Coordinates of C-alpha atoms in Angstrom, one line a residue:
X1 CA -7.5 -41.9 21.4
X2 CA -10.5 -39.5 22.0
X3 CA -8.2 -37.2 24.0
X4 CA -5.9 -37.0 21.1
X5 CA -8.8 -36.3 18.8
X6 CA -10.1 -33.5 21.2
X7 CA -6.4 -32.3 21.3
X8 CA -6.2 -32.0 17.6
X9 CA -9.7 -30.5 17.3
X10 CA -8.6 -27.7 19.9
X11 CA -5.5 -27.0 18.0
X12 CA -7.6 -26.6 14.6
X13 CA -10.0 -24.5 16.3
X14 CA -7.2 -22.4 17.7
X15 CA -5.5 -22.1 14.2
X16 CA -8.7 -20.8 12.8
X17 CA -9.1 -18.3 15.3
X18 CA -5.7 -17.0 14.8
X19 CA -6.1 -17.0 10.8
X20 CA -9.8 -15.6 10.9
X21 CA -8.7 -11.9 11.7
X22 CA -5.6 -10.0 10.8
X23 CA -6.9 -7.1 12.5
X24 CA -7.1 -5.7 16.1
X25 CA -10.0 -3.7 15.8
X26 CA -11.9 -1.6 13.0
X27 CA -13.0 2.1 13.0
X28 CA -15.0 3.4 10.0
X29 CA -14.4 0.9 7.6
X30 CA -10.5 1.2 8.3
X31 CA -9.0 -1.7 10.0
X32 CA -6.0 -1.5 12.3
X33 CA -3.4 -3.3 14.1
X34 CA -1.8 -1.8 17.2
X35 CA 1.8 -1.7 17.0
X36 CA 2.7 -0.1 20.4
X37 CA 0.4 0.3 23.4
X38 CA 3.1 2.3 25.0
X39 CA 3.5 5.1 22.2
X40 CA 0.0 4.7 21.5
X41 CA 0.7 3.8 17.4
X42 CA -1.1 1.7 15.1
X43 CA -0.8 0.5 11.1
X44 CA -3.8 0.3 8.6
X45 CA -3.8 -3.3 7.6
X46 CA -6.5 -5.6 5.8
X47 CA -9.9 -7.1 7.2
X48 CA -8.5 -10.6 7.0
X49 CA -11.8 -12.4 7.8
X50 CA -11.1 -15.5 5.9
X51 CA -7.9 -18.0 5.4
X52 CA -6.5 -15.5 2.9
X53 CA -4.2 -12.6 3.5
X54 CA -6.5 -9.8 2.1
X55 CA -10.2 -9.7 1.3
X56 CA -10.3 -6.8 -1.2
X57 CA -12.2 -4.9 1.4
X58 CA -11.3 -1.2 0.7
X59 CA -13.4 0.5 -2.2
X60 CA -14.1 4.0 -3.3
X61 CA -12.2 6.8 -1.6
X62 CA -10.3 6.0 1.6
X63 CA -9.0 8.9 3.6
X64 CA -6.7 7.4 6.4
X65 CA -6.8 9.8 9.5
X66 CA -4.1 10.7 11.6
X67 CA -5.4 9.6 14.9
X68 CA -8.2 6.7 15.7
X69 CA -10.0 6.1 19.0
X70 CA -10.8 2.4 20.1
X71 CA -12.3 2.1 23.3
X72 CA -11.0 4.7 25.8
X73 CA -7.5 5.0 24.0
X74 CA -6.5 7.4 21.2
X75 CA -3.7 6.2 18.7
X76 CA -1.7 7.5 16.1
X77 CA -1.7 6.3 12.7
X78 CA 1.9 5.8 12.0
X79 CA 2.0 2.9 9.4
X80 CA 0.5 1.2 6.4
X81 CA 1.2 -2.7 6.7
X82 CA 2.4 -4.5 4.0
X83 CA -0.4 -5.8 1.7
X84 CA -3.0 -3.7 3.4
X85 CA -4.8 -2.4 0.1
X86 CA -3.4 -5.3 -1.7
X87 CA -5.8 -6.3 -4.7
X88 CA -8.3 -3.7 -3.6
X89 CA -9.3 -3.3 -7.3
X90 CA -12.5 -0.9 -6.6
X91 CA -10.0 1.3 -4.3
X92 CA -10.4 4.6 -6.7
X93 CA -8.5 7.2 -4.3
X94 CA -6.1 7.1 -1.2
X95 CA -5.3 10.3 1.1
X96 CA -2.4 9.5 3.1
X97 CA -2.1 11.7 6.6
X98 CA 1.1 13.6 7.8
X99 CA 1.2 11.0 10.6
X100 CA 2.3 8.1 8.6
X101 CA 5.9 7.3 8.4
X102 CA 6.3 3.9 7.1
X103 CA 4.5 1.8 4.2
X104 CA 4.9 -1.7 3.9
X105 CA 6.0 -4.1 0.8
X106 CA 3.2 -4.4 -1.7
X107 CA 0.9 -2.1 0.2
X108 CA -1.1 -1.1 -2.9
X109 CA -0.1 -4.1 -5.1
X110 CA -2.9 -4.4 -7.9
X111 CA -4.9 -1.6 -7.1
X112 CA -5.5 -0.7 -10.5
X113 CA -8.8 1.1 -10.1
X114 CA -6.7 3.9 -8.5
X115 CA -6.8 7.4 -10.1
X116 CA -5.9 9.4 -6.9
X117 CA -3.1 9.4 -4.6
X118 CA -2.4 12.1 -2.0
X119 CA -0.2 12.6 0.8
X120 CA -0.7 15.4 3.4
X121 CA 1.7 18.1 2.9
X122 CA 2.6 18.2 6.4
X123 CA 4.2 14.6 6.0
X124 CA 7.7 14.8 6.5
X125 CA 8.6 11.5 5.2
X126 CA 6.5 11.1 2.0
X127 CA 5.0 13.4 -0.3
X128 CA 3.0 13.9 -3.7
X129 CA 4.8 16.7 -5.0
X130 CA 3.4 18.7 -8.6
X131 CA 0.2 16.7 -8.3
X132 CA 1.7 13.8 -9.3
X133 CA -0.7 11.3 -7.9
X134 CA 1.9 9.1 -6.5
X135 CA 3.7 8.3 -3.2
X136 CA 7.5 9.5 -3.3
X137 CA 9.8 9.0 -0.3
X138 CA 10.8 12.6 0.1
X139 CA 14.7 12.0 1.4
X140 CA 15.5 9.8 -1.4
X141 CA 13.2 11.1 -4.3
X142 CA 11.8 7.7 -4.8
X143 CA 8.5 7.0 -6.4
X144 CA 7.2 4.3 -4.0
X145 CA 3.7 3.9 -5.8
X146 CA 2.0 5.1 -9.0
X147 CA -1.5 4.7 -10.3
X148 CA -2.7 4.8 -14.1
X149 CA -2.8 8.6 -13.8
X150 CA 0.7 9.3 -12.3
X151 CA 2.8 12.0 -14.0
X152 CA 6.4 11.4 -12.6
X153 CA 7.9 14.6 -11.3
X154 CA 11.0 15.9 -12.7
X155 CA 12.5 15.7 -9.3
X156 CA 12.2 11.9 -9.0
X157 CA 15.5 10.2 -9.2
X158 CA 14.2 6.3 -8.6
X159 CA 11.1 4.2 -9.6
X160 CA 10.9 1.8 -6.8
X161 CA 10.3 -2.1 -6.4
X162 CA 6.5 -2.9 -7.7
X163 CA 6.0 1.2 -7.7
X164 CA 3.4 0.2 -10.7
X165 CA 3.0 -3.3 -9.8
X166 CA -0.3 -4.5 -11.2
X167 CA -1.5 -1.2 -12.8
X168 CA -3.3 -2.8 -15.7
X169 CA -5.0 0.7 -16.3
X170 CA -1.7 2.2 -17.0
X171 CA -1.5 2.9 -20.9
X172 CA 1.8 5.5 -21.2
X173 CA 4.5 6.6 -19.0
X174 CA 6.9 9.1 -19.6
X175 CA 10.2 8.7 -17.8
X176 CA 12.0 12.1 -17.0
X177 CA 15.6 12.6 -17.4
X178 CA 16.4 12.9 -13.6
X179 CA 15.7 8.8 -13.1
X180 CA 18.6 6.8 -13.0
X181 CA 17.1 3.7 -11.2
X182 CA 14.2 1.6 -12.0
X183 CA 13.6 -1.2 -9.1
X184 CA 12.5 -4.8 -9.6
X185 CA 9.0 -5.6 -10.9
X186 CA 8.4 -1.7 -11.2
X187 CA 6.1 -2.1 -14.0
X188 CA 4.9 -5.7 -13.2
X189 CA 1.9 -6.9 -14.8
X190 CA 1.3 -3.7 -16.4
X191 CA -0.5 -5.4 -19.5
X192 CA -2.4 -2.1 -20.8
X193 CA 1.2 -0.4 -21.1
X194 CA 1.2 0.9 -24.9
X195 CA 3.6 3.3 -24.7
X196 CA 6.9 4.2 -22.8
X197 CA 8.9 7.1 -23.4
X198 CA 12.3 8.2 -21.9
X199 CA 13.3 12.1 -21.8
X200 CA 15.9 12.6 -24.4
X201 CA 18.2 14.1 -21.6
X202 CA 18.4 10.9 -19.5
X203 CA 22.1 9.8 -19.1
X204 CA 21.3 6.3 -17.8
X205 CA 17.9 5.3 -19.8
X206 CA 16.5 6.2 -23.4
X207 CA 14.0 5.1 -26.0
X208 CA 15.9 5.0 -29.0
X209 CA 14.5 4.8 -32.4

C-alpha cells in the first residue's frame, strides 16, 4: 500500500511540475517556447505559472523582438503561439517584428484593452496597412486581429475567425465593399458594439434600411 501511495504521490508531483510552467524561458517579461534547437527558433507564449492555460500576465505596451538571447544561444522569434496573449485585458499595444511568420489560434482573444496593433513593415507574411491598427495576412488580405480602434482597410477581402473576439470596447465598425467573407465568431462577445455599417458598394453584405 505504501509503495502504491508513493507512486501516486510521485505521479501527482510530476503532473504538477508539467502543468506549472508552459514556457521554456523568459526574457524581459516575454515568455518563450523553443520550437527548434536546430534552427534556433522560438514562439511567444504565456507564462503558465498555474494550472490555468493563461495568467493574464502581459500588460501595457509590448514590443516583440526579432531575436532573443538565452544562455549562450540567440533564437529568432518566428511565431506567436495559440492563446499567447489570450485574456490579457490590460494589454494596450502590440508590435510584431518582421521575423514572425506564424500566429496561433486565439492568440489575442479577449484583449479588449488593445488600442494599437502594428506589424513591422519588413514582415512578408503579415501587415498593418494604412495604419489600420490590425493584423492582416498579406497574401490573402484577411484581417486576423482587430481592436477597438481598428479601421478596416479598403483592400481587406476577409475578416478571419474571432478577429474581433471579446473586443468589448468596440462600439462601431464599418465594413468596406471589398469584404466578401466574414469568419466564425468574428465579432464574438463584442457587447459594446452599437453601430454596424456595410459600405453600399458591397455585393455580398449590406446594412439595409
